[in-house]
PDB file of C-alpha atoms and ligand atoms in Angstrom:
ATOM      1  CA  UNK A   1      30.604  -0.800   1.671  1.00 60.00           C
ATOM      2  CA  UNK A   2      27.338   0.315   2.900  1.00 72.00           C
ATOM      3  CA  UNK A   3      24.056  -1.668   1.832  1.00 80.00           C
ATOM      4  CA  UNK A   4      22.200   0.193  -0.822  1.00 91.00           C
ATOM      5  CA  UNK A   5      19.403  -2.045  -1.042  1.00 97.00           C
ATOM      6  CA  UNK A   6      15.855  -0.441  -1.018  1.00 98.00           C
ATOM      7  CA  UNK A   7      14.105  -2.025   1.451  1.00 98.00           C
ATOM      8  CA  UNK A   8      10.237  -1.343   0.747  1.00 98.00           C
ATOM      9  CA  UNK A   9       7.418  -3.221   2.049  1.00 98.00           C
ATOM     10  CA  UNK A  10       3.936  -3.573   0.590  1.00 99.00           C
ATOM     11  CA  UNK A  11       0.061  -2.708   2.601  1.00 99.00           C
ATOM     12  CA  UNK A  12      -2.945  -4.917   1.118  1.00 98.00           C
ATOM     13  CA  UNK A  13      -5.758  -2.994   1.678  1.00 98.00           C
ATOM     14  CA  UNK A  14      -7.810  -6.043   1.529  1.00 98.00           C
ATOM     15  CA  UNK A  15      -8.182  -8.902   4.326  1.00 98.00           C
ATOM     16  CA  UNK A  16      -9.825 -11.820   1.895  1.00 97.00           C
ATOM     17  CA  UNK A  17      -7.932 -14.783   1.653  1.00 96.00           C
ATOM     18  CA  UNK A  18      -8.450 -15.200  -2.600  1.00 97.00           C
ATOM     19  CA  UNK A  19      -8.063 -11.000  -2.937  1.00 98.00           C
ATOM     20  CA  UNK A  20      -6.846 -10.000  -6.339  1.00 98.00           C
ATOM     21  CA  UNK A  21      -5.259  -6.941  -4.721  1.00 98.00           C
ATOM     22  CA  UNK A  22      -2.977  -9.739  -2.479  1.00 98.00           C
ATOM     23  CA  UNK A  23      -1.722 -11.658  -5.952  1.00 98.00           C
ATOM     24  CA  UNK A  24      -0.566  -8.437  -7.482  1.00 98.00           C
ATOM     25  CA  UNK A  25       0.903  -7.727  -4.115  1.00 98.00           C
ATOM     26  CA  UNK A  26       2.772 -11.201  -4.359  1.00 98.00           C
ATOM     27  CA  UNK A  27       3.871 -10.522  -7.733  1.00 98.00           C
ATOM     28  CA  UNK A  28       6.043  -7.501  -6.959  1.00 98.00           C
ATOM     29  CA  UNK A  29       8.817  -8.935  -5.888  1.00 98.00           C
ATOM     30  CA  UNK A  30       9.529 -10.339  -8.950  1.00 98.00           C
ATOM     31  CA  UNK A  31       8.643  -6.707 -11.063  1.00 98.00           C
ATOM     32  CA  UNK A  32      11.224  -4.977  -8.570  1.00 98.00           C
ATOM     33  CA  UNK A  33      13.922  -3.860 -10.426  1.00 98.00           C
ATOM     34  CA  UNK A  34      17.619  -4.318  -9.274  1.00 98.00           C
ATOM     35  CA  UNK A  35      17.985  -3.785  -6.018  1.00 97.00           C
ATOM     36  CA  UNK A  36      14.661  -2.903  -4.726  1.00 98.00           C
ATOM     37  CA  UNK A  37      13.734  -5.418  -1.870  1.00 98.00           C
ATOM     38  CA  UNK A  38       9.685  -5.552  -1.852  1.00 98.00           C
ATOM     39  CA  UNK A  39       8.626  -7.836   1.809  1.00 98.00           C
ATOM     40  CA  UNK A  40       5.077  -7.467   3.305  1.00 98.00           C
ATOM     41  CA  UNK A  41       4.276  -5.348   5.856  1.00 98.00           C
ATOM     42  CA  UNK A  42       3.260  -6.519   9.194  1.00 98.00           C
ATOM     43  CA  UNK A  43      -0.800  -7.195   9.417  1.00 98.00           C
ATOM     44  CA  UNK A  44      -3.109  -4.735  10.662  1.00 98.00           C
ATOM     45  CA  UNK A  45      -5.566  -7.660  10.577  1.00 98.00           C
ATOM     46  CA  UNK A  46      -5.761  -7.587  14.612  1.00 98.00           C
ATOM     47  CA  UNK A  47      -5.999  -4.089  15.308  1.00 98.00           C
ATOM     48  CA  UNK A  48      -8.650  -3.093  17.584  1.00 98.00           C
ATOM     49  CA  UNK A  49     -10.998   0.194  16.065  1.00 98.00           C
ATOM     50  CA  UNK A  50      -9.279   3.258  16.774  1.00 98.00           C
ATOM     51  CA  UNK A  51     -10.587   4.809  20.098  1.00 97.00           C
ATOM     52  CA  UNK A  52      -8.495   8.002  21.912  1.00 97.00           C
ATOM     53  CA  UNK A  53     -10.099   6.576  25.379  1.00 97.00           C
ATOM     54  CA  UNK A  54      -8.583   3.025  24.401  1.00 95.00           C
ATOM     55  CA  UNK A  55      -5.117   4.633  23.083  1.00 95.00           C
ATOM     56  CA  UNK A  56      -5.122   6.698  26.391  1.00 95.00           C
ATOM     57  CA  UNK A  57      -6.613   4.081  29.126  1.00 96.00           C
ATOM     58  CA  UNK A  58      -3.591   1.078  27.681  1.00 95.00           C
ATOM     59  CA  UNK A  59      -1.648   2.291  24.642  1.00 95.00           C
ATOM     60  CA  UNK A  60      -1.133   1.539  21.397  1.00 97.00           C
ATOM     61  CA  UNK A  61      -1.444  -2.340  20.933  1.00 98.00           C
ATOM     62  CA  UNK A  62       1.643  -4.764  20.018  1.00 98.00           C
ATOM     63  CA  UNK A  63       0.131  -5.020  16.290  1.00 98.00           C
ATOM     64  CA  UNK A  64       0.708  -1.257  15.899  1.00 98.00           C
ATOM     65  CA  UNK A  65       3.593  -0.929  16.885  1.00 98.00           C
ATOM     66  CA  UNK A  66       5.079  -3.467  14.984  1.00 98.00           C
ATOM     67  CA  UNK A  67       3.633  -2.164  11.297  1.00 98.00           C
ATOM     68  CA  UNK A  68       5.037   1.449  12.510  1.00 98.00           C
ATOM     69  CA  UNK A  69       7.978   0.137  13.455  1.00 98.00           C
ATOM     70  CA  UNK A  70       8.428  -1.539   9.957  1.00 98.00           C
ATOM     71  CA  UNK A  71       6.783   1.565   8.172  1.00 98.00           C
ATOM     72  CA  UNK A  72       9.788   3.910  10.124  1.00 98.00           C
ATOM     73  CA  UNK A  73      12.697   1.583   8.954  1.00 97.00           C
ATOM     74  CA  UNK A  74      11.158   0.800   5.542  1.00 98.00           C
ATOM     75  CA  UNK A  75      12.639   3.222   2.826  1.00 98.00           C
ATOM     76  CA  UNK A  76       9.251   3.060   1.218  1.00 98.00           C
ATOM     77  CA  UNK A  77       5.719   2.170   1.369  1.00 98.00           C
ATOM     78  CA  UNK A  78       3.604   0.208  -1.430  1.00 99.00           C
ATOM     79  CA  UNK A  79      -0.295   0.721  -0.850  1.00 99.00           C
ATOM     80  CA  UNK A  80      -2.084  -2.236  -3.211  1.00 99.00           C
ATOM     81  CA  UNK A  81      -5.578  -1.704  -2.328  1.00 98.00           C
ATOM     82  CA  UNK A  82      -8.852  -2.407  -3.354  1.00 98.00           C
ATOM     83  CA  UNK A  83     -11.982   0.501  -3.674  1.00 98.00           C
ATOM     84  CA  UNK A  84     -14.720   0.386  -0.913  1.00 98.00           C
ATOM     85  CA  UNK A  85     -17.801   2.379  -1.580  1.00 98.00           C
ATOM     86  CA  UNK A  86     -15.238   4.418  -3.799  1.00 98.00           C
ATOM     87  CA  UNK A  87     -13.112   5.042  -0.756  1.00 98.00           C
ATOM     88  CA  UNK A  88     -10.069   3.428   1.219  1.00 98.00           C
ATOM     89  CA  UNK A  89     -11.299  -0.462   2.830  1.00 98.00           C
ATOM     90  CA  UNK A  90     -12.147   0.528   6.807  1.00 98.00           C
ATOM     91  CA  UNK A  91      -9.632  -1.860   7.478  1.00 98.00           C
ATOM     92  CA  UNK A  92      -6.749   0.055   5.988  1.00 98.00           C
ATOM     93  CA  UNK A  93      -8.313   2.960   6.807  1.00 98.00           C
ATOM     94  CA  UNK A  94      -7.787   2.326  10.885  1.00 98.00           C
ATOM     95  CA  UNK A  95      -4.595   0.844  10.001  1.00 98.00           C
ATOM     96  CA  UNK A  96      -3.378   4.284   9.046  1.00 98.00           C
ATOM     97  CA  UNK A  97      -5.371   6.026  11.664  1.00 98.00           C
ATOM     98  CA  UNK A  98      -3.684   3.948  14.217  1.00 98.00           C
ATOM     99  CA  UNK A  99      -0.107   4.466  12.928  1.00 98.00           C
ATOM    100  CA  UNK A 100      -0.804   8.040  12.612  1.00 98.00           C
ATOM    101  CA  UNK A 101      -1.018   8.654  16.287  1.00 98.00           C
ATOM    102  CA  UNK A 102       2.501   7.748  17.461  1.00 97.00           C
ATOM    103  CA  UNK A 103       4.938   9.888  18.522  1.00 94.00           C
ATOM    104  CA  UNK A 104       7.075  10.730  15.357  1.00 93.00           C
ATOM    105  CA  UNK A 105       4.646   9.907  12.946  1.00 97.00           C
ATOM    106  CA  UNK A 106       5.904   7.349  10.743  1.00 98.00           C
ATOM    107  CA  UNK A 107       4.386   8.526   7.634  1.00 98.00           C
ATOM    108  CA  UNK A 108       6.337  12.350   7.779  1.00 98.00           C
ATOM    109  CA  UNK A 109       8.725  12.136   4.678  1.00 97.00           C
ATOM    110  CA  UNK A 110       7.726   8.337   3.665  1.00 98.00           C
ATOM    111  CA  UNK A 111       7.805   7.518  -0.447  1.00 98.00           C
ATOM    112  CA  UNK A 112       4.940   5.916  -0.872  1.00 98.00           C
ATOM    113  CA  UNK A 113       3.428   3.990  -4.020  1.00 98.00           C
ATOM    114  CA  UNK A 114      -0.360   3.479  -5.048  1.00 98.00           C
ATOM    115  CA  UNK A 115      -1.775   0.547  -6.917  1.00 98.00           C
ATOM    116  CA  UNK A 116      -5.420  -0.598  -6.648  1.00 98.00           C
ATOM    117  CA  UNK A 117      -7.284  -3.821  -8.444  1.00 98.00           C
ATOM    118  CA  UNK A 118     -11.208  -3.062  -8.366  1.00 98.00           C
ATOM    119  CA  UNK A 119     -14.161  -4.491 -10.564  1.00 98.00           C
ATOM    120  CA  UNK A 120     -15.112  -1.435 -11.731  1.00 97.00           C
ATOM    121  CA  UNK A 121     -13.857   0.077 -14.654  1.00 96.00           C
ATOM    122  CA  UNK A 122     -11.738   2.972 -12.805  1.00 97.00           C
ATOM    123  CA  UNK A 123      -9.575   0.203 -11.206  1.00 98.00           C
ATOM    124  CA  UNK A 124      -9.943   1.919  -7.562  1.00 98.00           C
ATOM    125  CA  UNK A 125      -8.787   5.739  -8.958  1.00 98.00           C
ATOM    126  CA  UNK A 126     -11.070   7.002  -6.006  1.00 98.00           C
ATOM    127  CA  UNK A 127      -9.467   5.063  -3.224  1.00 98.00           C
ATOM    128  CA  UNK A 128      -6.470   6.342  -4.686  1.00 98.00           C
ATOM    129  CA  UNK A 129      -7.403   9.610  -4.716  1.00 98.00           C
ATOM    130  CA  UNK A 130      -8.662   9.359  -0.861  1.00 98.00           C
ATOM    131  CA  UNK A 131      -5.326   7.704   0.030  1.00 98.00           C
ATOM    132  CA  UNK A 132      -3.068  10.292  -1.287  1.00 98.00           C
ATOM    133  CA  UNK A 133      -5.251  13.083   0.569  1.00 98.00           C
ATOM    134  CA  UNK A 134      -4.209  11.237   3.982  1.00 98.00           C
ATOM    135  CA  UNK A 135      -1.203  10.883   3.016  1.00 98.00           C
ATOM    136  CA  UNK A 136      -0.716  14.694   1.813  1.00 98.00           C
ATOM    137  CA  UNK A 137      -2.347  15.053   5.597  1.00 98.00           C
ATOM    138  CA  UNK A 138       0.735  12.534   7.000  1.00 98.00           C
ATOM    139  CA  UNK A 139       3.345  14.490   5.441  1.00 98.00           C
ATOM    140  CA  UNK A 140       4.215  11.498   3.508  1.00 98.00           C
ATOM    141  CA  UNK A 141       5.788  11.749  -0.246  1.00 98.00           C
ATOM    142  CA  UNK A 142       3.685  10.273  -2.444  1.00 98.00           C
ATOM    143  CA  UNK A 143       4.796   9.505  -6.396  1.00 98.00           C
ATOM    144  CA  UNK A 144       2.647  11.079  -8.805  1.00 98.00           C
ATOM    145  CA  UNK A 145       3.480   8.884 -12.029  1.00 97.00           C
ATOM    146  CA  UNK A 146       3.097   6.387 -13.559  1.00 97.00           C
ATOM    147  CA  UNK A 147      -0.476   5.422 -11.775  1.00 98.00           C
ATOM    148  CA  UNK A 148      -1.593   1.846 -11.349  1.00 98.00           C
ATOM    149  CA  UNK A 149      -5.155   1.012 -11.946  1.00 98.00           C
ATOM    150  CA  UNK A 150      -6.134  -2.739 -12.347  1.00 98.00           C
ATOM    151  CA  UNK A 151      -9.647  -2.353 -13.481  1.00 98.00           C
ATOM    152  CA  UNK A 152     -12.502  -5.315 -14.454  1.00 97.00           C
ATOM    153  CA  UNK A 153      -9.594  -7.323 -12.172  1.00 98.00           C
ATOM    154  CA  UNK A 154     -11.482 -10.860 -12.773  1.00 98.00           C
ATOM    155  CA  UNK A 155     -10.638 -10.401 -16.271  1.00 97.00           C
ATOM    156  CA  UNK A 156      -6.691  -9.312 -15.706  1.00 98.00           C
ATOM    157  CA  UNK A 157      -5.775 -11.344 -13.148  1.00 98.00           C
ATOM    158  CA  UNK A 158      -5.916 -15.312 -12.988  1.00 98.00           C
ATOM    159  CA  UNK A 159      -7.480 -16.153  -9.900  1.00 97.00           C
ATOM    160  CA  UNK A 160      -6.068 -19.869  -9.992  1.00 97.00           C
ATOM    161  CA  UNK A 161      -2.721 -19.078 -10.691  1.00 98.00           C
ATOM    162  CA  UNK A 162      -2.324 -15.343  -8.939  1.00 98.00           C
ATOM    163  CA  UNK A 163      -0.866 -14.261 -12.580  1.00 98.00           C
ATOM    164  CA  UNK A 164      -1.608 -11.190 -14.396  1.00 98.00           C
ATOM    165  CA  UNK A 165      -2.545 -11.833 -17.230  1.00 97.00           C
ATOM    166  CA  UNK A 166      -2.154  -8.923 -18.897  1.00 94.00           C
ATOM    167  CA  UNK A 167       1.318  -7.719 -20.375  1.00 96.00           C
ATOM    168  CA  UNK A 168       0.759  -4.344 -20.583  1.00 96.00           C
ATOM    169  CA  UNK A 169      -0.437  -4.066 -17.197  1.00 97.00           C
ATOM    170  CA  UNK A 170       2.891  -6.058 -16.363  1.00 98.00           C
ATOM    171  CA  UNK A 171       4.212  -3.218 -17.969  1.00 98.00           C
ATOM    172  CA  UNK A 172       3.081  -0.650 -16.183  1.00 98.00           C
ATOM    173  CA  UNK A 173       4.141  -1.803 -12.569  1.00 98.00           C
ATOM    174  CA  UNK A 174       7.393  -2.459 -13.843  1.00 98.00           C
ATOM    175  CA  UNK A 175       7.556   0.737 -14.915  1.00 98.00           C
ATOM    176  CA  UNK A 176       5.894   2.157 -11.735  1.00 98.00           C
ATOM    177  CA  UNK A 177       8.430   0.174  -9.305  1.00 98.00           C
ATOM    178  CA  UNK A 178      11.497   1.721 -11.512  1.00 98.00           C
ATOM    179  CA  UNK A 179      10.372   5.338 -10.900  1.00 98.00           C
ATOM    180  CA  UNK A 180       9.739   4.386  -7.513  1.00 98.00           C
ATOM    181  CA  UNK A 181      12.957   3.588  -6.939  1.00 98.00           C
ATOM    182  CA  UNK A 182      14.309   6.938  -8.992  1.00 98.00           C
ATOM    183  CA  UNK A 183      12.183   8.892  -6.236  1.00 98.00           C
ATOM    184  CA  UNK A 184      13.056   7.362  -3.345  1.00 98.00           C
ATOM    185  CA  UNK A 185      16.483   7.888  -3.986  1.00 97.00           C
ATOM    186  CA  UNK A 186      15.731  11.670  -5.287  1.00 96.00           C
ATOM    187  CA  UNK A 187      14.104  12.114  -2.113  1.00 94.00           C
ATOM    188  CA  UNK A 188      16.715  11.416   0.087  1.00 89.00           C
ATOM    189  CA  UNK A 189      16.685   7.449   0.831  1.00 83.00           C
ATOM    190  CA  UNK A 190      20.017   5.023  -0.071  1.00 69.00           C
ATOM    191  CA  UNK A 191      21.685   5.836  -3.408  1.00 48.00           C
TER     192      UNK A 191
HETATM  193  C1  FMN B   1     -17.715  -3.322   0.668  1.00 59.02           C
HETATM  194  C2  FMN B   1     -17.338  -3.342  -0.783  1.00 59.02           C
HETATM  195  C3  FMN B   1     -17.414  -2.169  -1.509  1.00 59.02           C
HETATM  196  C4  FMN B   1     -17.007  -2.170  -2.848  1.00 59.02           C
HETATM  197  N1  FMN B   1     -16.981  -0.976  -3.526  1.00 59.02           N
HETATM  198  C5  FMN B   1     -16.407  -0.934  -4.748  1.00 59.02           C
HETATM  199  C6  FMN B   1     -16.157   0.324  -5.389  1.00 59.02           C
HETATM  200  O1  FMN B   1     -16.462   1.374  -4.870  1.00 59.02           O
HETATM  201  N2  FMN B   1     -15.546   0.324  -6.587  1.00 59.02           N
HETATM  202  C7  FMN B   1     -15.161  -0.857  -7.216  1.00 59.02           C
HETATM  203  O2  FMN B   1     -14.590  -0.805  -8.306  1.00 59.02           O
HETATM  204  N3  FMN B   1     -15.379  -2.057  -6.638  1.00 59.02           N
HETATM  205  C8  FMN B   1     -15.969  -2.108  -5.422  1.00 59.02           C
HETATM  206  N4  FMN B   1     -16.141  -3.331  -4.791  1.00 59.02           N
HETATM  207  C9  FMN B   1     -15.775  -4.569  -5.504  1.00 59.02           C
HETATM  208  C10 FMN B   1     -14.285  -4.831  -5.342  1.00 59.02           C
HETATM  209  O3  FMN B   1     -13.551  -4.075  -6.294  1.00 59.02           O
HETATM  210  C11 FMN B   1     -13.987  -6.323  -5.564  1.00 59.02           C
HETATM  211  O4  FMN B   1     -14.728  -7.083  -4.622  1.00 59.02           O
HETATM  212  C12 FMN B   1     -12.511  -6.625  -5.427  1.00 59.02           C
HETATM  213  O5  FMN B   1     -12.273  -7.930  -5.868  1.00 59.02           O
HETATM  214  C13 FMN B   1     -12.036  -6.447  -3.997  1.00 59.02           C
HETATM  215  O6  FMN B   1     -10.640  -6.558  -3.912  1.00 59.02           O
HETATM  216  P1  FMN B   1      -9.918  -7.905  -3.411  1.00 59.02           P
HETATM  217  O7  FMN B   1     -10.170  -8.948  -4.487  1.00 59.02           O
HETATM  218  O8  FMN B   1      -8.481  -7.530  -3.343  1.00 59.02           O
HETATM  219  O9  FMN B   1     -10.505  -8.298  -2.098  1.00 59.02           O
HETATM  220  C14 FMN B   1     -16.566  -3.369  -3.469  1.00 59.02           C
HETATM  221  C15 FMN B   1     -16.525  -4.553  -2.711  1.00 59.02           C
HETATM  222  C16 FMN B   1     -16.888  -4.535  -1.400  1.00 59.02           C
HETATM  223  C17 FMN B   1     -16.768  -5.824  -0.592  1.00 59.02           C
END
C-alpha cells in the first residue's frame, strides 16, 4: 500500500541560537496530528546574498539546491518566523529569493503554513502578511485559517525549557497543523 504520510518540513526565519521562533518550531512535531511528518528544512544559514552576476558567473550554490530540493519533494512548507522591521528577517528573505530562481520553481502549487513569535503585540501579523504576498507572487498555496500569532513571546514561551506555556496557544497550532493537513490533501497532495 502506498505511503500516505505527509511529509512537511518547517523554515525558521530566525538564525539565533536561543530564538523563540526555533522552540515553537521544535515543538511541532509533537502538535502534528496523525500522520503528518514535520522534519526541518535544510539551512539557508550559508547562502551567499542573492546576485544574478553570481547565479550566472557559477550557479546556484550546493546550500540552495539542497533546501529546493527538499522544498520540491516536501508535500508542504511550515514558515515559523519572526518580524523584522515589520517585514520578513533578510535572511529568509534571500532564502526565498534564491529558491525562487530555479528552473521549476519550487514554490508553484506548494501548501504552505504561517506562524510567527514576535515581542510585539501583533505576534509578527506583518511579516506574515509580506510572506504570503511572495508567496501569492511564487504561485504557492498558502492556508488562510486558522492564523498563528505568538505575540509578547518572552511571556508565552519558556525560554529554559523551549515550552509554550500557554494552552490556548497550544491550541491553536494544533488546530492550525489539522487544517493543514485537510488542505494539503484538498489540494491535491497524498490522501
Ligand atoms: C532587526 C530586528 C527587528 C525587529 N523588528 C521587530 C518588529 O518589527 N516587530 C516585532 O514584534 N518585533 C521585532 N523585533 C523583536 C523580535 O520580535 C524579537 O527579537 C524576537 O525574539 C525575534 O525572534 P527569535 O527569538 O525567533 O529570534 C525585531 C528584532 C530584530 C533583531
Amino acid at each position: 500500500m502506498a505511503d500516505k504520510t505527509l511529509n512537511v518540513i518547517s523554515i525558521c526565519g530566525s538564525l539565533r541560537k536561543g530564538s523563540y521562533n526555533r522552540m515553537v518550531m521544535n515543538l511541532l512535531p509533537g502538535y502534528a496530528p496523525e500522520g503528518m511528518k514535520i522534519t526541518e528544512a535544510p539551512p539557508f544559514s550559508e547562502f551567499p546574498l542573492y546576485n544574478a552576476d553570481f547565479q550566472n558567473s557559477s550557479g546556484f550554490p550546493a546550500p540552495v539546491q539542497k533546501l529546493a530540493e527538499a522544498v520540491r519533494a516536501a508535500d508542504g512548507v511550515i514558515f515559523v518566523s519572526p518580524e523584522y522591521n515589520f517585514s520578513i528577517p533578510g535572511g529568509l528573505k534571500n532564502a526565498i529569493d534564491w529558491v525562487s530562481r530555479l528552473p521549476s520553481q519550487p514554490f508553484a502549487g506548494k501548501p504552505i503554513a504561517l506562524q510567527s513569535a514576535a515581542a510585539g503585540i501583533l505576534g509578527g501579523g506583518r511579516m506574515q502578511y509580506d510572506l504570503r504576498r511572495c508567496m501569492i507572487f511564487l504561485d504557492a498555496l498558502t492556508l488562510n485559517k486558522p492564523e498563528i500569532f505568538i505575540g509578547n513571546c518572552s511571556q508565552r514561551i519558556d525560554e529554559k525549557t523551549g515550552q509554550i506555556k500557554d494552552e490556548q496557544t497550544v491550541g491553536f497550532i494544533e488546530q492550525q497543523l489539522a487544517a493543514f493537513a485537510k488542505f494539503i490533501v484538498g489540494h491535491g497532495g497524498k490522501g
